[in-house]
Amino acid sequence: MRNLIDGIQDFSKNVFPNKKKLFQELAEGQKPHTLLITCSDSRIDPNLITQTEPGELFVLRNAGNIVPPYGASKGGEEASIEFAIEGLGVKNIVVCGHSKCGAMAALLGKADTSQLPATKLWLDYAAATKKRMTNTSADEHIRCTEENVLVQIQNLKTHPAVSLALAKGKIQIFAWVYHFESGNVHMYQNKIGKYVPVADLKTDQDKHPDLFCL
Ligand code: ZN
């Protein structure tokens, strides 16, 4: 806790004054452009990897970046998704998995969950991911992560706020996987049915959101 207290003191003394205008504006209200749904893993820093400022990302995190289908859970996911779309008017929804995800290891039966009954139950919302894992190659873990993001996007689309906003063309949905080893985010390109490294996208044409939205 001591390092957190020191960090807060450093922030309020040295960081806050340098961004005072931004924080004053944000004190009046938020207008994030993106709902980012990602894992609780401590190695993911959404603002750092996207080089965004406070106020830009509305972030929903849980173990395994899971989105229970609408009505299936009494958790906070439904309310957060609804509020992001209806209350804040986000334009993008990103579901972002990551390499070395402990939840995916548990899903694949490669992590001991005997003392984690709540985790086991929670991973039922990713049961379809496991079903989609057809072969067991060396890349099984990362492929599971990639498939899981797509499965969770299907679940996301069962939420009325999401399907309505999609039908009206108000939002776009994207699938990302963040690789700790390289610092790269791989983004699912709908047209080719594959994840591609964002670092390799060069031209504006390569980066066009329509190539990637789901
Ligand atoms: Zn994870």
GROMACS .gro file of C-alpha atoms and ligand atoms in nm:
model
  215
    1MET     CA    1   0.000   0.000   0.000
    2ARG     CA    2   0.289   0.234   0.072
    3ASN     CA    3   0.386   0.248  -0.296
    4LEU     CA    4   0.025   0.330  -0.390
    5ILE     CA    5   0.015   0.617  -0.140
    6ASP     CA    6   0.344   0.749  -0.277
    7GLY     CA    7   0.203   0.714  -0.630
    8ILE     CA    8  -0.111   0.913  -0.545
    9GLN     CA    9   0.099   1.188  -0.392
   10ASP     CA   10   0.322   1.197  -0.700
   11PHE     CA   11   0.017   1.208  -0.929
   12SER     CA   12  -0.158   1.494  -0.748
   13LYS     CA   13   0.162   1.695  -0.708
   14ASN     CA   14   0.338   1.638  -1.040
   15VAL     CA   15   0.107   1.484  -1.301
   16PHE     CA   16  -0.231   1.645  -1.233
   17PRO     CA   17  -0.108   2.007  -1.260
   18ASN     CA   18   0.037   1.935  -1.608
   19LYS     CA   19  -0.298   1.811  -1.737
   20LYS     CA   20  -0.518   2.044  -1.538
   21LYS     CA   21  -0.719   2.163  -1.840
   22LEU     CA   22  -0.805   1.804  -1.940
   23PHE     CA   23  -0.906   1.707  -1.588
   24GLN     CA   24  -1.116   2.023  -1.549
   25GLU     CA   25  -1.303   1.935  -1.868
   26LEU     CA   26  -1.348   1.576  -1.756
   27ALA     CA   27  -1.486   1.694  -1.421
   28GLU     CA   28  -1.780   1.839  -1.620
   29GLY     CA   29  -1.860   1.506  -1.787
   30GLN     CA   30  -1.730   1.221  -2.000
   31LYS     CA   31  -1.771   1.150  -2.371
   32PRO     CA   32  -1.565   0.835  -2.435
   33HIS     CA   33  -1.552   0.717  -2.797
   34THR     CA   34  -1.488   0.351  -2.717
   35LEU     CA   35  -1.616   0.080  -2.486
   36LEU     CA   36  -1.319  -0.150  -2.426
   37ILE     CA   37  -1.398  -0.490  -2.280
   38THR     CA   38  -1.083  -0.663  -2.165
   39CYS     CA   39  -0.938  -0.902  -1.908
   40SER     CA   40  -0.860  -0.800  -1.550
   41ASP     CA   41  -0.500  -0.913  -1.601
   42SER     CA   42  -0.265  -0.662  -1.437
   43ARG     CA   43  -0.034  -0.661  -1.740
   44ILE     CA   44  -0.286  -0.481  -1.960
   45ASP     CA   45  -0.293  -0.102  -1.945
   46PRO     CA   46  -0.561   0.008  -2.196
   47ASN     CA   47  -0.457   0.375  -2.204
   48LEU     CA   48  -0.091   0.285  -2.240
   49ILE     CA   49  -0.128   0.042  -2.530
   50THR     CA   50  -0.366   0.269  -2.721
   51GLN     CA   51  -0.187   0.589  -2.622
   52THR     CA   52  -0.514   0.746  -2.513
   53GLU     CA   53  -0.598   0.992  -2.237
   54PRO     CA   54  -0.842   0.964  -1.947
   55GLY     CA   55  -1.195   1.021  -2.079
   56GLU     CA   56  -1.146   0.835  -2.409
   57LEU     CA   57  -1.204   0.472  -2.309
   58PHE     CA   58  -1.496   0.338  -2.108
   59VAL     CA   59  -1.346   0.016  -1.972
   60LEU     CA   60  -1.519  -0.302  -1.862
   61ARG     CA   61  -1.289  -0.568  -1.720
   62ASN     CA   62  -1.332  -0.919  -1.585
   63ALA     CA   63  -1.150  -1.252  -1.588
   64GLY     CA   64  -1.124  -1.364  -1.951
   65ASN     CA   65  -1.291  -1.056  -2.109
   66ILE     CA   66  -1.620  -1.239  -2.100
   67VAL     CA   67  -1.961  -1.100  -2.199
   68PRO     CA   68  -2.246  -1.313  -2.065
   69PRO     CA   69  -2.536  -1.328  -2.313
   70TYR     CA   70  -2.815  -1.082  -2.234
   71GLY     CA   71  -3.024  -1.194  -1.936
   72ALA     CA   72  -2.786  -1.476  -1.840
   73SER     CA   73  -2.609  -1.300  -1.555
   74LYS     CA   74  -2.693  -1.052  -1.285
   75GLY     CA   75  -2.342  -0.907  -1.304
   76GLY     CA   76  -2.245  -0.554  -1.395
   77GLU     CA   77  -2.167  -0.632  -1.758
   78GLU     CA   78  -2.520  -0.570  -1.886
   79ALA     CA   79  -2.548  -0.235  -1.712
   80SER     CA   80  -2.204  -0.119  -1.823
   81ILE     CA   81  -2.268  -0.211  -2.187
   82GLU     CA   82  -2.612  -0.047  -2.185
   83PHE     CA   83  -2.480   0.271  -2.022
   84ALA     CA   84  -2.184   0.297  -2.261
   85ILE     CA   85  -2.417   0.286  -2.563
   86GLU     CA   86  -2.737   0.454  -2.444
   87GLY     CA   87  -2.591   0.688  -2.184
   88LEU     CA   88  -2.256   0.783  -2.333
   89GLY     CA   89  -2.302   0.717  -2.704
   90VAL     CA   90  -1.976   0.530  -2.765
   91LYS     CA   91  -1.898   0.473  -3.133
   92ASN     CA   92  -1.680   0.163  -3.099
   93ILE     CA   93  -1.687  -0.152  -2.891
   94VAL     CA   94  -1.365  -0.349  -2.865
   95VAL     CA   95  -1.333  -0.691  -2.704
   96CYS     CA   96  -0.964  -0.741  -2.626
   97GLY     CA   97  -0.812  -1.072  -2.518
   98HIS     CA   98  -0.443  -1.124  -2.447
   99SER     CA   99  -0.161  -1.377  -2.463
  100LYS     CA  100  -0.088  -1.592  -2.155
  101CYS     CA  101  -0.445  -1.543  -2.027
  102GLY     CA  102  -0.500  -1.745  -1.709
  103ALA     CA  103  -0.873  -1.771  -1.778
  104MET     CA  104  -0.802  -1.930  -2.117
  105ALA     CA  105  -0.556  -2.174  -1.955
  106ALA     CA  106  -0.831  -2.272  -1.711
  107LEU     CA  107  -1.079  -2.310  -1.996
  108LEU     CA  108  -0.838  -2.546  -2.173
  109GLY     CA  109  -0.797  -2.748  -1.853
  110LYS     CA  110  -0.434  -2.637  -1.823
  111ALA     CA  111  -0.472  -2.455  -1.492
  112ASP     CA  112  -0.591  -2.596  -1.162
  113THR     CA  113  -0.934  -2.453  -1.080
  114SER     CA  114  -1.015  -2.689  -0.793
  115GLN     CA  115  -0.992  -2.399  -0.546
  116LEU     CA  116  -1.162  -2.153  -0.782
  117PRO     CA  117  -1.532  -2.250  -0.793
  118ALA     CA  118  -1.649  -1.901  -0.895
  119THR     CA  119  -1.397  -1.891  -1.182
  120LYS     CA  120  -1.511  -2.232  -1.304
  121LEU     CA  121  -1.871  -2.115  -1.307
  122TRP     CA  122  -1.781  -1.786  -1.479
  123LEU     CA  123  -1.597  -1.973  -1.756
  124ASP     CA  124  -1.923  -2.147  -1.850
  125TYR     CA  125  -1.988  -1.828  -2.049
  126ALA     CA  126  -1.692  -1.929  -2.266
  127ALA     CA  127  -1.806  -2.288  -2.320
  128ALA     CA  128  -1.864  -2.216  -2.689
  129THR     CA  129  -1.498  -2.115  -2.720
  130LYS     CA  130  -1.385  -2.458  -2.606
  131LYS     CA  131  -1.621  -2.623  -2.854
  132ARG     CA  132  -1.466  -2.422  -3.137
  133MET     CA  133  -1.116  -2.551  -3.055
  134THR     CA  134  -1.092  -2.829  -3.311
  135ASN     CA  135  -0.727  -2.928  -3.302
  136THR     CA  136  -0.458  -2.915  -3.038
  137SER     CA  137  -0.159  -2.744  -3.194
  138ALA     CA  138   0.123  -2.574  -3.006
  139ASP     CA  139  -0.058  -2.245  -3.048
  140GLU     CA  140  -0.367  -2.377  -2.873
  141HIS     CA  141  -0.360  -2.113  -2.600
  142ILE     CA  142  -0.344  -1.810  -2.828
  143ARG     CA  143  -0.597  -1.962  -3.069
  144CYS     CA  144  -0.831  -2.016  -2.774
  145THR     CA  145  -0.787  -1.649  -2.683
  146GLU     CA  146  -0.861  -1.545  -3.041
  147GLU     CA  147  -1.170  -1.765  -3.066
  148ASN     CA  148  -1.293  -1.652  -2.727
  149VAL     CA  149  -1.294  -1.287  -2.833
  150LEU     CA  150  -1.513  -1.379  -3.133
  151VAL     CA  151  -1.745  -1.588  -2.913
  152GLN     CA  152  -1.782  -1.302  -2.666
  153ILE     CA  153  -1.867  -1.065  -2.952
  154GLN     CA  154  -2.150  -1.302  -3.048
  155ASN     CA  155  -2.271  -1.283  -2.688
  156LEU     CA  156  -2.236  -0.904  -2.698
  157LYS     CA  157  -2.472  -0.888  -2.995
  158THR     CA  158  -2.751  -1.050  -2.788
  159HIS     CA  159  -2.770  -0.730  -2.580
  160PRO     CA  160  -3.060  -0.516  -2.706
  161ALA     CA  161  -2.866  -0.189  -2.679
  162VAL     CA  162  -2.593  -0.339  -2.898
  163SER     CA  163  -2.818  -0.490  -3.164
  164LEU     CA  164  -3.023  -0.171  -3.188
  165ALA     CA  165  -2.714   0.050  -3.222
  166LEU     CA  166  -2.571  -0.188  -3.484
  167ALA     CA  167  -2.897  -0.182  -3.682
  168LYS     CA  168  -2.891   0.198  -3.679
  169GLY     CA  169  -2.526   0.205  -3.784
  170LYS     CA  170  -2.428   0.388  -3.466
  171ILE     CA  171  -2.152   0.154  -3.348
  172GLN     CA  172  -1.881  -0.073  -3.485
  173ILE     CA  173  -1.746  -0.379  -3.301
  174PHE     CA  174  -1.385  -0.497  -3.313
  175ALA     CA  175  -1.188  -0.802  -3.195
  176TRP     CA  176  -0.836  -0.751  -3.057
  177VAL     CA  177  -0.573  -0.974  -2.901
  178TYR     CA  178  -0.286  -0.806  -2.717
  179HIS     CA  179   0.048  -0.991  -2.723
  180PHE     CA  180   0.262  -0.919  -2.416
  181GLU     CA  181   0.574  -1.063  -2.581
  182SER     CA  182   0.584  -0.817  -2.870
  183GLY     CA  183   0.371  -0.525  -2.751
  184ASN     CA  184   0.158  -0.582  -3.060
  185VAL     CA  185  -0.218  -0.584  -3.081
  186HIS     CA  186  -0.360  -0.820  -3.342
  187MET     CA  187  -0.693  -0.714  -3.487
  188TYR     CA  188  -0.945  -0.945  -3.653
  189GLN     CA  189  -0.985  -0.860  -4.019
  190ASN     CA  190  -1.332  -0.963  -4.118
  191LYS     CA  191  -1.265  -0.976  -4.492
  192ILE     CA  192  -0.993  -1.243  -4.461
  193GLY     CA  193  -1.116  -1.410  -4.139
  194LYS     CA  194  -0.779  -1.367  -3.965
  195TYR     CA  195  -0.612  -1.159  -3.698
  196VAL     CA  196  -0.346  -0.923  -3.835
  197PRO     CA  197  -0.082  -0.726  -3.639
  198VAL     CA  198  -0.185  -0.361  -3.613
  199ALA     CA  199   0.185  -0.265  -3.630
  200ASP     CA  200   0.191  -0.390  -3.992
  201LEU     CA  201  -0.093  -0.166  -4.108
  202LYS     CA  202   0.066   0.112  -4.312
  203THR     CA  203  -0.176   0.309  -4.527
  204ASP     CA  204  -0.507   0.472  -4.440
  205GLN     CA  205  -0.666   0.211  -4.664
  206ASP     CA  206  -0.504  -0.071  -4.460
  207LYS     CA  207  -0.638   0.087  -4.143
  208HIS     CA  208  -0.994   0.142  -4.262
  209PRO     CA  209  -1.231   0.038  -3.978
  210ASP     CA  210  -1.474  -0.125  -4.223
  211LEU     CA  211  -1.213  -0.397  -4.290
  212PHE     CA  212  -1.218  -0.493  -3.924
  213CYS     CA  213  -1.566  -0.433  -3.784
  214LEU     CA  214  -1.776  -0.737  -3.700
  215ZN      ZN  215  -0.666  -1.282  -1.901
   0.00000   0.00000   0.00000
